Amino acid sequence: MLVNRARQGDVQAFEQLVKQYDRQVFRIAQHITQNREDAEDVVQDAFLKAYEKLEQFQGNSKFYTWLVRIAVNESLMRLRKRRTGRMVSIDEDVETEEGSMPRDLAEWRPDPEMMYGQSELAEILRKTIQGLPPGFRVVFVLRDVEGLSTEETAETLGLSVPAVKSRLLRARLQLRERLSRYFRKNEDGTK
Amino acid sequence: MTCTEFLAQLGDFLDNQVTTGLVADLQDHLAGCEHCVITMQTTRKTIEIYRNHEVYELPAGLRERLQAAILAKCKKGC
């Protein structure tokens, strides 16, 4: 197993782990920090920290979730540095009731993402998710994009399972509402 | 079941985490409520789209810089 080999000092095994997870760690860091330079620094710091602390990795959780926890903490620290004097927390703005009831009830086109080119679609998805409160965004990214379980997401963020479920549902509904503008069926047949 | 009650269960329903009895109640509601059918389908599609499309690509050269940083750290002591 790669992790065991890396723990025994096999640097090539660790490099394999980096290749396996660098995309995911970068995505998480970028979603939290919303800044490419910071996200790149987070990736580097998170992997170096993981390498340093590999001996402390217990092996009773998955290596990936352990690494994600490091990356989330590094990302939040980076945000705090950038916004000096302002408290940064993943609880920011979560009290809003916006988007908890669906308003746009139009059907979407079949395969709506086919209406846009790759880069146009990526831009729509970026813009849409950037509009979510940070506390919803991070839960959606960990749970729905990166595939952590509800329990792993709760543990990583220091939240209760019901809090994760509630934020996840509201994140999903808010994203749905906003994407509906782009993907809904129009009666006149235009985009 | 009202739409609000349906919505409260939507997250667990999409994640297949509701009990069999509750599934039947949710399906009964869906059979008579077009709005909730649309909300469920488009929410499911939202998740699918975000899961299947790369929103942020790994920046060019980052992997190489990362490997170099790890090797440098290793030389200092590993």
Short mmCIF file of N, CA and C in Angstrom, two decimals, chain A residues 9 23 25 43 96 99 101 104 138 161-162 173 177-178 184:
data_model
loop_
_atom_site.label_atom_id
_atom_site.label_comp_id
_atom_site.label_asym_id
_atom_site.label_seq_id
_atom_site.Cartn_x
_atom_site.Cartn_y
_atom_site.Cartn_z
N GLY A 9 9.32 5.88 4.53
CA GLY A 9 10.35 6.75 3.98
C GLY A 9 10.54 6.64 2.47
N ARG A 23 -5.06 17.12 -7.73
CA ARG A 23 -6.20 17.81 -8.34
C ARG A 23 -7.28 18.12 -7.32
N VAL A 25 -7.03 18.27 -4.04
CA VAL A 25 -6.59 19.23 -3.02
C VAL A 25 -6.61 20.65 -3.60
N VAL A 43 -1.83 23.94 -1.64
CA VAL A 43 -1.52 22.58 -2.11
C VAL A 43 -0.11 22.20 -1.64
N THR A 96 -28.65 32.82 6.39
CA THR A 96 -29.57 33.28 5.37
C THR A 96 -30.60 32.21 5.00
N GLY A 99 -32.96 30.82 -0.83
CA GLY A 99 -32.83 29.58 -1.59
C GLY A 99 -33.33 28.35 -0.87
N MET A 101 -36.48 27.70 -0.35
CA MET A 101 -37.68 27.26 -1.07
C MET A 101 -37.46 27.48 -2.57
N ASP A 104 -37.75 28.94 -8.99
CA ASP A 104 -37.78 28.67 -10.42
C ASP A 104 -38.21 27.22 -10.61
N VAL A 138 -18.28 25.04 0.99
CA VAL A 138 -17.29 24.03 1.39
C VAL A 138 -17.97 22.68 1.65
N VAL A 161 -23.47 16.16 12.15
CA VAL A 161 -24.05 15.55 10.94
C VAL A 161 -25.32 16.29 10.50
N PRO A 162 -26.26 16.63 11.43
CA PRO A 162 -27.44 17.38 10.97
C PRO A 162 -27.08 18.74 10.36
N LEU A 173 -29.91 23.38 -3.27
CA LEU A 173 -31.09 24.11 -3.76
C LEU A 173 -30.72 25.48 -4.31
N GLU A 177 -31.20 26.64 -8.17
CA GLU A 177 -31.97 27.85 -8.49
C GLU A 177 -31.18 28.74 -9.46
N ARG A 178 -29.90 28.91 -9.16
CA ARG A 178 -29.06 29.80 -9.99
C ARG A 178 -28.77 29.18 -11.35
N ARG A 184 -32.81 26.24 -18.04
CA ARG A 184 -34.25 26.01 -18.15
C ARG A 184 -34.68 25.98 -19.61
#
